[in-house]
Amino acid sequence: MPVIALVGNKGGAGKTTLCVNLASALAARAPTLILDADPQRSSLQWRTLSDSDDAVSVADAVDDVADAVNRVSGEYRYVVVDCPPSVHAAQTGEALAISDLALIPVQPSPLDIWATVHIEDKIADARERNPGLQAMLVINQLEPRTKLSQLMRQALAELSLPAAQTAIRRRMAYRSSVLEGRTVLDQGKRGEAAAEEIQQLIEEVVNL
Ligand SMILES: Nc1ncnc2c1ncn2[C@@H]1O[C@H](COP(=O)(O)OP(=O)(O)OP(=O)(O)O)[C@@H](O)[C@H]1O
Ligand SMILES: [Mg+2]
């Protein structure tokens, strides 16, 4: 049962957005659960907005990430953990201790790239207890025409953590779908390009 944690040291990097979209796309392939480990409980809130019985389940794991994972092991093929916006939060540490993969969304901005230094340290710490932990940066809110976005790959190449080939672009479908507890996958034509990049990212993740 691969456990995938969305982590980072910046608020608003896209952890919850990627969490609900990736988990929903994974759920179409195999039983998948979201564990919300962020005291803001945004993934849980997203799920309460959904009127679809088929939407991926979200469980509260704010007080007990490891216990929650143990409780559901065997029931799900994938577990996706939405973490708080700090690597120093207890929940992030707990999630990294039991995860197979840390996915780290990073926006194309120098401040966000600098903040990844803390994540590199935290991942290195977590690997002492959890040596199998893999980690991958994911560029989020890419705007391909801007100079900063073009420089992003270069900047990320200098970090010790690998970056996913798939970058997630800044698209309205990611914002509007959340309002209805939905994802870019069920937005038809409006979400087509976004759904495609989410599937591409999943291919990278499941083939790691
Ligand atoms: N690829 C994207 N395109 C457009 N908007 C996006 C994208 N990714 C995230 N957003 C928007 O950016 C904002 C922050 O995203 P999100 O809440 O997913 O970040 P977060 O890392 O979970 O934040 P927090 O640290 O507070 O938990 C939201 O308004 C979200 O809709
Ligand atoms: Mg969030």
PDB file of C-alpha atoms and ligand atoms in Angstrom:
ATOM      1  CA  MET A   1       0.000   0.000   0.000  1.00  0.00           C
ATOM      2  CA  PRO A   2       2.009   2.988  -1.188  1.00  0.00           C
ATOM      3  CA  VAL A   3       1.592   6.023   1.066  1.00  0.00           C
ATOM      4  CA  ILE A   4       2.116   9.336  -0.722  1.00  0.00           C
ATOM      5  CA  ALA A   5       2.488  12.489   1.391  1.00  0.00           C
ATOM      6  CA  LEU A   6       1.985  15.998   0.020  1.00  0.00           C
ATOM      7  CA  VAL A   7       4.457  18.073   1.990  1.00  0.00           C
ATOM      8  CA  GLY A   8       6.108  21.458   1.909  1.00  0.00           C
ATOM      9  CA  ASN A   9       7.249  24.402   3.887  1.00  0.00           C
ATOM     10  CA  LYS A  10       5.134  27.046   2.211  1.00  0.00           C
ATOM     11  CA  GLY A  11       1.474  27.820   2.564  1.00  0.00           C
ATOM     12  CA  GLY A  12      -0.422  27.776  -0.697  1.00  0.00           C
ATOM     13  CA  ALA A  13       2.088  25.721  -2.687  1.00  0.00           C
ATOM     14  CA  GLY A  14      -0.671  23.412  -3.915  1.00  0.00           C
ATOM     15  CA  LYS A  15      -0.544  20.467  -1.491  1.00  0.00           C
ATOM     16  CA  THR A  16      -4.305  20.160  -1.108  1.00  0.00           C
ATOM     17  CA  THR A  17      -4.979  20.811  -4.794  1.00  0.00           C
ATOM     18  CA  LEU A  18      -2.579  18.071  -5.844  1.00  0.00           C
ATOM     19  CA  CYS A  19      -3.769  15.808  -3.034  1.00  0.00           C
ATOM     20  CA  VAL A  20      -7.437  15.792  -4.063  1.00  0.00           C
ATOM     21  CA  ASN A  21      -6.707  15.631  -7.793  1.00  0.00           C
ATOM     22  CA  LEU A  22      -4.050  12.908  -7.590  1.00  0.00           C
ATOM     23  CA  ALA A  23      -6.065  10.849  -5.104  1.00  0.00           C
ATOM     24  CA  SER A  24      -9.193  11.092  -7.248  1.00  0.00           C
ATOM     25  CA  ALA A  25      -7.262   9.980 -10.322  1.00  0.00           C
ATOM     26  CA  LEU A  26      -5.663   7.124  -8.362  1.00  0.00           C
ATOM     27  CA  ALA A  27      -9.111   6.128  -7.034  1.00  0.00           C
ATOM     28  CA  ALA A  28     -10.214   5.481 -10.616  1.00  0.00           C
ATOM     29  CA  ARG A  29      -7.483   2.836 -10.803  1.00  0.00           C
ATOM     30  CA  ALA A  30      -7.619   1.249  -7.329  1.00  0.00           C
ATOM     31  CA  PRO A  31      -9.131   1.869  -3.854  1.00  0.00           C
ATOM     32  CA  THR A  32      -7.635   5.115  -2.567  1.00  0.00           C
ATOM     33  CA  LEU A  33      -8.037   7.106   0.644  1.00  0.00           C
ATOM     34  CA  ILE A  34      -7.058  10.656   1.524  1.00  0.00           C
ATOM     35  CA  LEU A  35      -5.822  11.211   5.065  1.00  0.00           C
ATOM     36  CA  ASP A  36      -6.094  14.855   6.055  1.00  0.00           C
ATOM     37  CA  ALA A  37      -3.235  15.574   8.455  1.00  0.00           C
ATOM     38  CA  ASP A  38      -3.462  19.370   8.217  1.00  0.00           C
ATOM     39  CA  PRO A  39      -5.264  21.133  11.120  1.00  0.00           C
ATOM     40  CA  GLN A  40      -6.813  23.446   8.475  1.00  0.00           C
ATOM     41  CA  ARG A  41      -8.662  20.302   7.291  1.00  0.00           C
ATOM     42  CA  SER A  42      -8.977  21.574   3.705  1.00  0.00           C
ATOM     43  CA  SER A  43      -9.215  18.121   2.115  1.00  0.00           C
ATOM     44  CA  LEU A  44     -12.016  17.198   4.523  1.00  0.00           C
ATOM     45  CA  GLN A  45     -13.771  20.447   3.679  1.00  0.00           C
ATOM     46  CA  TRP A  46     -13.402  19.724  -0.040  1.00  0.00           C
ATOM     47  CA  ARG A  47     -15.033  16.318   0.505  1.00  0.00           C
ATOM     48  CA  THR A  48     -18.015  17.793   2.382  1.00  0.00           C
ATOM     49  CA  LEU A  49     -18.725  19.981  -0.677  1.00  0.00           C
ATOM     50  CA  SER A  50     -18.990  16.958  -2.927  1.00  0.00           C
ATOM     51  CA  ASP A  51     -22.410  15.562  -3.726  1.00  0.00           C
ATOM     52  CA  SER A  52     -20.960  12.500  -5.397  1.00  0.00           C
ATOM     53  CA  ASP A  53     -21.030   9.156  -3.577  1.00  0.00           C
ATOM     54  CA  ASP A  54     -18.174   8.052  -5.791  1.00  0.00           C
ATOM     55  CA  ALA A  55     -15.814  10.788  -4.618  1.00  0.00           C
ATOM     56  CA  VAL A  56     -12.672   9.561  -2.926  1.00  0.00           C
ATOM     57  CA  SER A  57     -13.028   9.163   0.869  1.00  0.00           C
ATOM     58  CA  VAL A  58     -11.216  11.537   3.207  1.00  0.00           C
ATOM     59  CA  ALA A  59     -10.439  10.623   6.828  1.00  0.00           C
ATOM     60  CA  ASP A  60      -9.254  12.911   9.619  1.00  0.00           C
ATOM     61  CA  ALA A  61      -5.678  12.084  10.605  1.00  0.00           C
ATOM     62  CA  VAL A  62      -4.689  15.353  12.258  1.00  0.00           C
ATOM     63  CA  ASP A  63      -4.112  13.745  15.658  1.00  0.00           C
ATOM     64  CA  ASP A  64      -2.714  10.391  14.579  1.00  0.00           C
ATOM     65  CA  VAL A  65      -1.200  10.075  11.107  1.00  0.00           C
ATOM     66  CA  ALA A  66       0.631   6.808  11.761  1.00  0.00           C
ATOM     67  CA  ASP A  67      -2.333   5.189  13.562  1.00  0.00           C
ATOM     68  CA  ALA A  68      -4.664   6.225  10.757  1.00  0.00           C
ATOM     69  CA  VAL A  69      -2.375   4.604   8.183  1.00  0.00           C
ATOM     70  CA  ASN A  70      -2.148   1.410  10.246  1.00  0.00           C
ATOM     71  CA  ARG A  71      -5.914   1.283  10.660  1.00  0.00           C
ATOM     72  CA  VAL A  72      -6.570   1.317   6.910  1.00  0.00           C
ATOM     73  CA  SER A  73      -3.676  -0.827   5.723  1.00  0.00           C
ATOM     74  CA  GLY A  74      -5.053  -3.699   3.687  1.00  0.00           C
ATOM     75  CA  GLU A  75      -8.218  -1.797   2.804  1.00  0.00           C
ATOM     76  CA  TYR A  76      -6.699   0.593   0.273  1.00  0.00           C
ATOM     77  CA  ARG A  77      -4.215   0.346  -2.545  1.00  0.00           C
ATOM     78  CA  TYR A  78      -3.110   3.988  -2.198  1.00  0.00           C
ATOM     79  CA  VAL A  79      -3.166   6.416   0.710  1.00  0.00           C
ATOM     80  CA  VAL A  80      -2.536  10.102   0.025  1.00  0.00           C
ATOM     81  CA  VAL A  81      -1.715  12.312   3.015  1.00  0.00           C
ATOM     82  CA  ASP A  82      -2.357  16.072   2.955  1.00  0.00           C
ATOM     83  CA  CYS A  83       0.136  17.737   5.316  1.00  0.00           C
ATOM     84  CA  PRO A  84       0.290  21.153   7.047  1.00  0.00           C
ATOM     85  CA  PRO A  85       2.296  24.000   5.467  1.00  0.00           C
ATOM     86  CA  SER A  86       5.365  23.459   7.626  1.00  0.00           C
ATOM     87  CA  VAL A  87       7.993  20.748   7.717  1.00  0.00           C
ATOM     88  CA  HIS A  88       8.343  21.474  11.419  1.00  0.00           C
ATOM     89  CA  ALA A  89       4.739  20.471  12.146  1.00  0.00           C
ATOM     90  CA  ALA A  90       4.412  17.200  14.054  1.00  0.00           C
ATOM     91  CA  GLN A  91       2.040  15.829  11.407  1.00  0.00           C
ATOM     92  CA  THR A  92       4.591  16.359   8.621  1.00  0.00           C
ATOM     93  CA  GLY A  93       7.247  14.493  10.617  1.00  0.00           C
ATOM     94  CA  GLU A  94       4.848  11.644  11.327  1.00  0.00           C
ATOM     95  CA  ALA A  95       3.743  11.446   7.709  1.00  0.00           C
ATOM     96  CA  LEU A  96       7.343  11.346   6.441  1.00  0.00           C
ATOM     97  CA  ALA A  97       8.172   8.584   8.920  1.00  0.00           C
ATOM     98  CA  ILE A  98       5.585   6.241   7.387  1.00  0.00           C
ATOM     99  CA  SER A  99       5.364   7.359   3.730  1.00  0.00           C
ATOM    100  CA  ASP A 100       6.845   5.758   0.643  1.00  0.00           C
ATOM    101  CA  LEU A 101       6.917   8.995  -1.325  1.00  0.00           C
ATOM    102  CA  ALA A 102       6.955  12.677  -0.422  1.00  0.00           C
ATOM    103  CA  LEU A 103       5.590  14.902  -3.186  1.00  0.00           C
ATOM    104  CA  ILE A 104       6.595  18.520  -2.762  1.00  0.00           C
ATOM    105  CA  PRO A 105       4.743  21.116  -4.831  1.00  0.00           C
ATOM    106  CA  VAL A 106       6.860  24.185  -5.541  1.00  0.00           C
ATOM    107  CA  GLN A 107       5.736  27.376  -7.200  1.00  0.00           C
ATOM    108  CA  PRO A 108       7.963  29.078  -9.761  1.00  0.00           C
ATOM    109  CA  SER A 109       9.202  31.761  -7.393  1.00  0.00           C
ATOM    110  CA  PRO A 110      12.589  32.284  -5.737  1.00  0.00           C
ATOM    111  CA  LEU A 111      11.039  32.420  -2.247  1.00  0.00           C
ATOM    112  CA  ASP A 112       9.470  29.027  -2.791  1.00  0.00           C
ATOM    113  CA  ILE A 113      12.663  27.533  -4.129  1.00  0.00           C
ATOM    114  CA  TRP A 114      14.618  28.822  -1.134  1.00  0.00           C
ATOM    115  CA  ALA A 115      12.065  27.265   1.209  1.00  0.00           C
ATOM    116  CA  THR A 116      12.817  23.828  -0.248  1.00  0.00           C
ATOM    117  CA  VAL A 117      16.149  23.821   1.606  1.00  0.00           C
ATOM    118  CA  HIS A 118      14.232  23.086   4.821  1.00  0.00           C
ATOM    119  CA  ILE A 119      12.474  20.250   3.068  1.00  0.00           C
ATOM    120  CA  GLU A 120      15.734  18.707   1.880  1.00  0.00           C
ATOM    121  CA  ASP A 121      16.947  18.700   5.496  1.00  0.00           C
ATOM    122  CA  LYS A 122      13.678  17.267   6.759  1.00  0.00           C
ATOM    123  CA  ILE A 123      13.677  14.488   4.162  1.00  0.00           C
ATOM    124  CA  ALA A 124      17.264  13.609   5.097  1.00  0.00           C
ATOM    125  CA  ASP A 125      16.214  13.422   8.785  1.00  0.00           C
ATOM    126  CA  ALA A 126      13.175  11.302   7.968  1.00  0.00           C
ATOM    127  CA  ARG A 127      15.314   8.855   5.975  1.00  0.00           C
ATOM    128  CA  GLU A 128      17.234   7.951   9.132  1.00  0.00           C
ATOM    129  CA  ARG A 129      14.045   6.307  10.424  1.00  0.00           C
ATOM    130  CA  ASN A 130      12.461   5.582   7.056  1.00  0.00           C
ATOM    131  CA  PRO A 131      15.308   4.788   4.627  1.00  0.00           C
ATOM    132  CA  GLY A 132      12.951   3.812   1.795  1.00  0.00           C
ATOM    133  CA  LEU A 133      11.379   7.282   1.631  1.00  0.00           C
ATOM    134  CA  GLN A 134      11.453   8.713  -1.881  1.00  0.00           C
ATOM    135  CA  ALA A 135      10.933  12.402  -2.556  1.00  0.00           C
ATOM    136  CA  MET A 136      10.044  14.385  -5.637  1.00  0.00           C
ATOM    137  CA  LEU A 137       9.478  18.080  -6.270  1.00  0.00           C
ATOM    138  CA  VAL A 138       6.533  18.998  -8.486  1.00  0.00           C
ATOM    139  CA  ILE A 139       6.417  22.384 -10.166  1.00  0.00           C
ATOM    140  CA  ASN A 140       2.948  23.815  -9.596  1.00  0.00           C
ATOM    141  CA  GLN A 141       1.240  26.874 -11.085  1.00  0.00           C
ATOM    142  CA  LEU A 142       3.688  26.943 -13.973  1.00  0.00           C
ATOM    143  CA  GLU A 143       3.107  29.734 -16.475  1.00  0.00           C
ATOM    144  CA  PRO A 144       5.279  28.620 -19.367  1.00  0.00           C
ATOM    145  CA  ARG A 145       5.556  32.048 -20.970  1.00  0.00           C
ATOM    146  CA  THR A 146       7.082  33.783 -17.969  1.00  0.00           C
ATOM    147  CA  LYS A 147      10.828  34.072 -17.551  1.00  0.00           C
ATOM    148  CA  LEU A 148      10.659  32.832 -13.956  1.00  0.00           C
ATOM    149  CA  SER A 149       8.925  29.658 -14.971  1.00  0.00           C
ATOM    150  CA  GLN A 150      11.526  29.066 -17.662  1.00  0.00           C
ATOM    151  CA  LEU A 151      14.295  29.476 -15.085  1.00  0.00           C
ATOM    152  CA  MET A 152      12.559  27.086 -12.706  1.00  0.00           C
ATOM    153  CA  ARG A 153      13.930  23.843 -14.121  1.00  0.00           C
ATOM    154  CA  GLN A 154      17.447  25.221 -13.991  1.00  0.00           C
ATOM    155  CA  ALA A 155      17.015  26.289 -10.363  1.00  0.00           C
ATOM    156  CA  LEU A 156      15.512  22.952  -9.353  1.00  0.00           C
ATOM    157  CA  ALA A 157      18.345  21.049 -11.007  1.00  0.00           C
ATOM    158  CA  GLU A 158      20.675  22.536  -8.413  1.00  0.00           C
ATOM    159  CA  LEU A 159      18.722  21.025  -5.531  1.00  0.00           C
ATOM    160  CA  SER A 160      19.448  17.554  -4.240  1.00  0.00           C
ATOM    161  CA  LEU A 161      15.859  16.330  -4.623  1.00  0.00           C
ATOM    162  CA  PRO A 162      14.676  15.200  -8.073  1.00  0.00           C
ATOM    163  CA  ALA A 163      11.861  17.041  -9.833  1.00  0.00           C
ATOM    164  CA  ALA A 164       8.996  15.402 -11.705  1.00  0.00           C
ATOM    165  CA  GLN A 165       9.139  15.741 -15.481  1.00  0.00           C
ATOM    166  CA  THR A 166       5.467  16.698 -15.419  1.00  0.00           C
ATOM    167  CA  ALA A 167       4.849  20.273 -14.358  1.00  0.00           C
ATOM    168  CA  ILE A 168       1.376  21.354 -13.272  1.00  0.00           C
ATOM    169  CA  ARG A 169       0.287  24.547 -15.014  1.00  0.00           C
ATOM    170  CA  ARG A 170      -1.686  27.373 -13.489  1.00  0.00           C
ATOM    171  CA  ARG A 171      -5.225  26.657 -14.662  1.00  0.00           C
ATOM    172  CA  MET A 172      -8.638  27.915 -13.634  1.00  0.00           C
ATOM    173  CA  ALA A 173     -10.013  24.351 -13.577  1.00  0.00           C
ATOM    174  CA  TYR A 174      -7.972  23.599 -10.436  1.00  0.00           C
ATOM    175  CA  ARG A 175      -9.692  26.445  -8.604  1.00  0.00           C
ATOM    176  CA  SER A 176     -13.249  26.207  -9.897  1.00  0.00           C
ATOM    177  CA  SER A 177     -13.553  22.432  -9.438  1.00  0.00           C
ATOM    178  CA  VAL A 178     -12.784  22.669  -5.707  1.00  0.00           C
ATOM    179  CA  LEU A 179     -15.881  24.807  -5.123  1.00  0.00           C
ATOM    180  CA  GLU A 180     -18.048  21.795  -5.926  1.00  0.00           C
ATOM    181  CA  GLY A 181     -15.904  19.224  -4.152  1.00  0.00           C
ATOM    182  CA  ARG A 182     -14.815  18.052  -7.566  1.00  0.00           C
ATOM    183  CA  THR A 183     -11.569  17.681  -9.438  1.00  0.00           C
ATOM    184  CA  VAL A 184     -10.229  18.614 -12.852  1.00  0.00           C
ATOM    185  CA  LEU A 185     -11.021  15.039 -13.933  1.00  0.00           C
ATOM    186  CA  ASP A 186     -14.766  15.614 -14.037  1.00  0.00           C
ATOM    187  CA  GLN A 187     -14.793  19.039 -15.696  1.00  0.00           C
ATOM    188  CA  GLY A 188     -15.131  17.793 -19.252  1.00  0.00           C
ATOM    189  CA  LYS A 189     -13.508  19.956 -21.898  1.00  0.00           C
ATOM    190  CA  ARG A 190     -12.793  22.674 -19.320  1.00  0.00           C
ATOM    191  CA  GLY A 191     -10.523  20.389 -17.349  1.00  0.00           C
ATOM    192  CA  GLU A 192      -9.123  18.329 -20.171  1.00  0.00           C
ATOM    193  CA  ALA A 193      -5.591  19.739 -20.236  1.00  0.00           C
ATOM    194  CA  ALA A 194      -5.351  19.674 -16.446  1.00  0.00           C
ATOM    195  CA  ALA A 195      -6.654  16.102 -16.250  1.00  0.00           C
ATOM    196  CA  GLU A 196      -4.029  15.079 -18.768  1.00  0.00           C
ATOM    197  CA  GLU A 197      -1.165  16.500 -16.724  1.00  0.00           C
ATOM    198  CA  ILE A 198      -2.530  14.902 -13.538  1.00  0.00           C
ATOM    199  CA  GLN A 199      -2.589  11.502 -15.285  1.00  0.00           C
ATOM    200  CA  GLN A 200       0.951  12.106 -16.533  1.00  0.00           C
ATOM    201  CA  LEU A 201       2.141  12.888 -13.022  1.00  0.00           C
ATOM    202  CA  ILE A 202       0.473   9.736 -11.740  1.00  0.00           C
ATOM    203  CA  GLU A 203       2.306   7.669 -14.338  1.00  0.00           C
ATOM    204  CA  GLU A 204       5.564   9.068 -12.968  1.00  0.00           C
ATOM    205  CA  VAL A 205       4.504   8.402  -9.386  1.00  0.00           C
ATOM    206  CA  VAL A 206       3.320   4.824  -9.850  1.00  0.00           C
ATOM    207  CA  ASN A 207       6.386   3.949 -11.909  1.00  0.00           C
ATOM    208  CA  LEU A 208       8.915   5.220  -9.373  1.00  0.00           C
TER     209      LEU A 208
HETATM  210  N1  LIG B   1      -2.162  24.554 -10.643  1.00  0.00           N
HETATM  211  C1  LIG B   1      -2.956  25.482 -10.127  1.00  0.00           C
HETATM  212  N2  LIG B   1      -3.621  26.350 -10.923  1.00  0.00           N
HETATM  213  C2  LIG B   1      -4.416  27.307 -10.415  1.00  0.00           C
HETATM  214  N3  LIG B   1      -4.620  27.498  -9.104  1.00  0.00           N
HETATM  215  C3  LIG B   1      -3.992  26.667  -8.242  1.00  0.00           C
HETATM  216  C4  LIG B   1      -3.138  25.621  -8.698  1.00  0.00           C
HETATM  217  N4  LIG B   1      -2.646  24.970  -7.605  1.00  0.00           N
HETATM  218  C5  LIG B   1      -3.175  25.583  -6.546  1.00  0.00           C
HETATM  219  N5  LIG B   1      -3.980  26.599  -6.891  1.00  0.00           N
HETATM  220  C6  LIG B   1      -4.693  27.536  -6.008  1.00  0.00           C
HETATM  221  O1  LIG B   1      -3.722  28.086  -5.114  1.00  0.00           O
HETATM  222  C7  LIG B   1      -4.261  28.200  -3.815  1.00  0.00           C
HETATM  223  C8  LIG B   1      -3.432  27.373  -2.816  1.00  0.00           C
HETATM  224  O2  LIG B   1      -3.528  26.004  -3.162  1.00  0.00           O
HETATM  225  P1  LIG B   1      -3.682  24.873  -2.045  1.00  0.00           P
HETATM  226  O3  LIG B   1      -4.697  25.249  -1.040  1.00  0.00           O
HETATM  227  O4  LIG B   1      -3.828  23.593  -2.761  1.00  0.00           O
HETATM  228  O5  LIG B   1      -2.246  24.964  -1.380  1.00  0.00           O
HETATM  229  P2  LIG B   1      -1.750  24.273  -0.026  1.00  0.00           P
HETATM  230  O6  LIG B   1      -0.293  24.018  -0.197  1.00  0.00           O
HETATM  231  O7  LIG B   1      -2.614  23.115   0.304  1.00  0.00           O
HETATM  232  O8  LIG B   1      -2.004  25.422   1.032  1.00  0.00           O
HETATM  233  P3  LIG B   1      -1.870  25.284   2.631  1.00  0.00           P
HETATM  234  O9  LIG B   1      -0.399  25.296   2.860  1.00  0.00           O
HETATM  235  O10 LIG B   1      -2.563  26.461   3.174  1.00  0.00           O
HETATM  236  O11 LIG B   1      -2.483  23.960   3.008  1.00  0.00           O
HETATM  237  C9  LIG B   1      -5.688  27.742  -3.912  1.00  0.00           C
HETATM  238  O12 LIG B   1      -6.495  28.870  -4.132  1.00  0.00           O
HETATM  239  C10 LIG B   1      -5.710  26.849  -5.136  1.00  0.00           C
HETATM  240  O13 LIG B   1      -6.977  26.804  -5.752  1.00  0.00           O
HETATM  241 MG    MG B   2      -3.603  22.606   2.077  1.00  0.00          MG
END
